[in-house]
Amino acid sequence: MTVKLIYETHSTTLDNEQGIATGWLPGRLSEAGLREAAGLGVRRREVDIVFSSDLRRAVQTVEAAGLTVPHFLDWRLRECNYGSLNGSPRKALEPRAERVHTPFPGGQSYWEVMELTRSFLEDLKRWHDGKVVLVVAHSANRWSLDHLLDSRASLEDLVAAPFEWRPGWVYEV
């Protein structure tokens, strides 16, 4: 058996709308984000369980989705910690590919985020085999999933590519 993992990024935040890289700061959904979260709830009714980052914007996305299945917070699903750049303009993080192995000042590297995501996936396989699992987290976690579950995708290429929102990604774990 396998786990069907449906991945969704948290909905749009006030920081997203202002071009701010929130990192490990909590963040808060905008009005548009609240509407997006409601749409997530409509399209993801078939899930058995939800895991999300413990950062406020991801938790708020799940709460606003109105799903009635169990929801668990997991700190391993946090966005990359940009350290002293948490809350900076998004452009201050560029070029991101340089941060795959080198941590942000006072923060993490994308490789460290990928290793935490790998640990989460191992637990998911062990405890939720045969389930449909929704994960609501951040862009760094999606890049990690793409790298871990599609060996053709280098983490350097993934973090350097522009982020394009879509209504979820589906993986088999």
Short mmCIF file of C-alpha atoms in Angstrom, two decimals:
data_model
loop_
_atom_site.label_atom_id
_atom_site.label_comp_id
_atom_site.label_asym_id
_atom_site.label_seq_id
_atom_site.Cartn_x
_atom_site.Cartn_y
_atom_site.Cartn_z
CA MET A 1 0.00 0.00 0.00
CA THR A 2 0.95 3.63 -0.27
CA VAL A 3 -0.01 6.99 1.13
CA LYS A 4 -1.72 9.39 -1.25
CA LEU A 5 -0.27 12.75 -0.24
CA ILE A 6 -2.08 15.85 -1.43
CA TYR A 7 0.05 18.93 -0.92
CA GLU A 8 -1.30 22.48 -0.80
CA THR A 9 0.57 25.65 0.04
CA HIS A 10 -0.98 27.88 2.68
CA SER A 11 -3.34 30.48 1.25
CA THR A 12 -2.29 34.03 0.37
CA THR A 13 -1.07 36.12 3.28
CA LEU A 14 -0.80 39.84 3.86
CA ASP A 15 2.98 39.39 3.56
CA ASN A 16 2.59 37.59 0.19
CA GLU A 17 0.60 40.53 -1.11
CA GLN A 18 3.35 42.94 0.02
CA GLY A 19 6.30 40.90 -1.32
CA ILE A 20 7.57 39.95 2.15
CA ALA A 21 9.42 36.68 2.87
CA THR A 22 7.75 35.65 6.13
CA GLY A 23 9.97 32.66 6.92
CA TRP A 24 9.46 31.52 10.52
CA LEU A 25 7.27 34.50 11.42
CA PRO A 26 3.59 33.55 11.88
CA GLY A 27 1.98 35.49 9.03
CA ARG A 28 -1.76 36.06 8.60
CA LEU A 29 -4.11 35.30 5.74
CA SER A 30 -5.45 38.17 3.67
CA GLU A 31 -9.08 38.42 2.61
CA ALA A 32 -8.14 36.72 -0.67
CA GLY A 33 -6.38 34.00 1.34
CA LEU A 34 -9.48 33.32 3.41
CA ARG A 35 -11.49 32.84 0.19
CA GLU A 36 -8.77 30.54 -1.19
CA ALA A 37 -8.82 28.46 2.00
CA ALA A 38 -12.58 28.01 1.70
CA GLY A 39 -12.00 26.70 -1.83
CA LEU A 40 -9.37 24.28 -0.52
CA GLY A 41 -11.96 22.91 1.88
CA VAL A 42 -14.41 22.29 -0.96
CA ARG A 43 -11.91 20.50 -3.21
CA ARG A 44 -10.29 18.39 -0.46
CA ARG A 45 -13.28 16.78 1.28
CA GLU A 46 -12.01 13.26 0.47
CA VAL A 47 -8.96 13.36 2.77
CA ASP A 48 -8.61 11.16 5.84
CA ILE A 49 -6.28 13.38 7.85
CA VAL A 50 -4.55 16.77 7.62
CA PHE A 51 -1.04 17.74 8.65
CA SER A 52 0.15 21.31 8.54
CA SER A 53 3.04 23.47 9.49
CA ASP A 54 2.62 24.94 12.96
CA LEU A 55 3.15 28.47 11.59
CA ARG A 56 -0.02 30.53 11.94
CA ARG A 57 -0.67 31.06 8.21
CA ALA A 58 -0.78 27.31 7.53
CA VAL A 59 -2.94 26.62 10.58
CA GLN A 60 -5.29 29.44 9.62
CA THR A 61 -5.57 27.98 6.09
CA VAL A 62 -6.69 24.61 7.47
CA GLU A 63 -9.09 26.23 9.96
CA ALA A 64 -10.68 28.41 7.26
CA ALA A 65 -11.01 25.35 4.98
CA GLY A 66 -13.55 23.92 7.41
CA LEU A 67 -12.46 20.30 7.04
CA THR A 68 -13.87 17.93 9.66
CA VAL A 69 -11.05 15.35 9.71
CA PRO A 70 -8.28 15.31 12.33
CA HIS A 71 -5.71 18.10 11.92
CA PHE A 72 -2.20 17.72 13.34
CA LEU A 73 0.53 20.38 13.49
CA ASP A 74 4.10 19.36 12.68
CA TRP A 75 7.02 21.75 13.13
CA ARG A 76 9.00 19.80 10.51
CA LEU A 77 6.66 21.31 7.89
CA ARG A 78 7.72 24.90 8.59
CA GLU A 79 8.96 27.23 5.87
CA CYS A 80 12.72 27.67 5.64
CA ASN A 81 14.03 29.76 8.53
CA TYR A 82 15.55 32.80 6.85
CA GLY A 83 17.13 33.81 10.16
CA SER A 84 17.88 37.52 10.19
CA LEU A 85 16.02 37.79 6.85
CA ASN A 86 12.66 36.59 8.22
CA GLY A 87 10.21 39.37 7.34
CA SER A 88 12.48 40.92 4.68
CA PRO A 89 11.50 41.76 1.13
CA ARG A 90 11.40 38.56 -0.95
CA LYS A 91 14.20 39.85 -3.20
CA ALA A 92 16.60 39.82 -0.21
CA LEU A 93 16.59 35.98 -0.40
CA GLU A 94 18.00 35.88 -3.93
CA PRO A 95 19.71 33.96 -5.32
CA ARG A 96 18.01 31.16 -3.40
CA ALA A 97 20.05 28.42 -5.06
CA GLU A 98 23.04 29.63 -3.03
CA ARG A 99 21.12 28.67 0.13
CA VAL A 100 20.57 25.01 -0.74
CA HIS A 101 23.60 23.96 1.34
CA THR A 102 24.53 27.26 3.00
CA PRO A 103 22.12 28.40 5.72
CA PHE A 104 20.61 31.86 5.72
CA PRO A 105 22.37 34.04 8.35
CA GLY A 106 21.08 32.75 11.70
CA GLY A 107 18.69 30.36 9.93
CA GLN A 108 18.52 27.18 7.85
CA SER A 109 19.51 25.91 4.44
CA TYR A 110 16.99 24.43 2.04
CA TRP A 111 18.79 21.11 2.45
CA GLU A 112 17.92 21.18 6.17
CA VAL A 113 14.25 21.78 5.29
CA MET A 114 14.44 18.85 2.88
CA GLU A 115 15.83 16.57 5.61
CA LEU A 116 13.00 17.55 7.97
CA THR A 117 10.50 16.86 5.17
CA ARG A 118 12.16 13.46 4.62
CA SER A 119 11.70 12.67 8.33
CA PHE A 120 8.02 13.65 8.10
CA LEU A 121 7.54 11.37 5.06
CA GLU A 122 9.08 8.41 6.88
CA ASP A 123 6.60 8.84 9.74
CA LEU A 124 3.76 9.29 7.27
CA LYS A 125 4.60 5.96 5.60
CA ARG A 126 4.92 4.21 8.95
CA TRP A 127 1.69 5.46 10.53
CA HIS A 128 -0.72 6.36 7.69
CA ASP A 129 -0.32 3.67 5.04
CA GLY A 130 -3.36 3.45 2.78
CA LYS A 131 -4.66 6.89 3.78
CA VAL A 132 -5.32 10.06 1.82
CA VAL A 133 -3.33 12.74 3.61
CA LEU A 134 -3.54 16.49 3.03
CA VAL A 135 -0.42 18.49 3.89
CA VAL A 136 -0.65 22.29 4.11
CA ALA A 137 2.72 23.96 4.32
CA HIS A 138 5.10 26.25 2.42
CA SER A 139 7.08 26.53 -0.81
CA ALA A 140 10.27 25.05 0.68
CA ASN A 141 8.36 21.90 1.63
CA ARG A 142 6.93 21.51 -1.86
CA TRP A 143 10.40 21.85 -3.37
CA SER A 144 11.55 19.22 -0.88
CA LEU A 145 8.73 16.85 -1.85
CA ASP A 146 9.48 17.32 -5.54
CA HIS A 147 13.16 16.57 -4.91
CA LEU A 148 12.52 13.56 -2.67
CA LEU A 149 9.74 11.98 -4.71
CA ASP A 150 11.00 12.83 -8.22
CA SER A 151 14.71 12.04 -8.36
CA ARG A 152 15.03 14.00 -11.62
CA ALA A 153 14.38 17.30 -9.81
CA SER A 154 17.46 18.90 -8.27
CA LEU A 155 16.85 21.02 -5.22
CA GLU A 156 18.99 23.79 -6.73
CA ASP A 157 16.76 23.98 -9.83
CA LEU A 158 13.57 23.81 -7.79
CA VAL A 159 14.41 26.70 -5.45
CA ALA A 160 15.64 28.82 -8.37
CA ALA A 161 12.43 28.39 -10.41
CA PRO A 162 9.61 30.92 -10.00
CA PHE A 163 6.78 29.74 -7.75
CA GLU A 164 3.54 29.09 -9.62
CA TRP A 165 0.46 28.47 -7.49
CA ARG A 166 -1.91 25.70 -8.44
CA PRO A 167 -4.68 23.87 -6.57
CA GLY A 168 -2.46 21.20 -5.09
CA TRP A 169 0.11 18.60 -5.99
CA VAL A 170 -0.50 14.86 -5.61
CA TYR A 171 2.21 12.38 -4.67
CA GLU A 172 2.34 8.69 -3.86
CA VAL A 173 4.55 7.91 -0.90
#
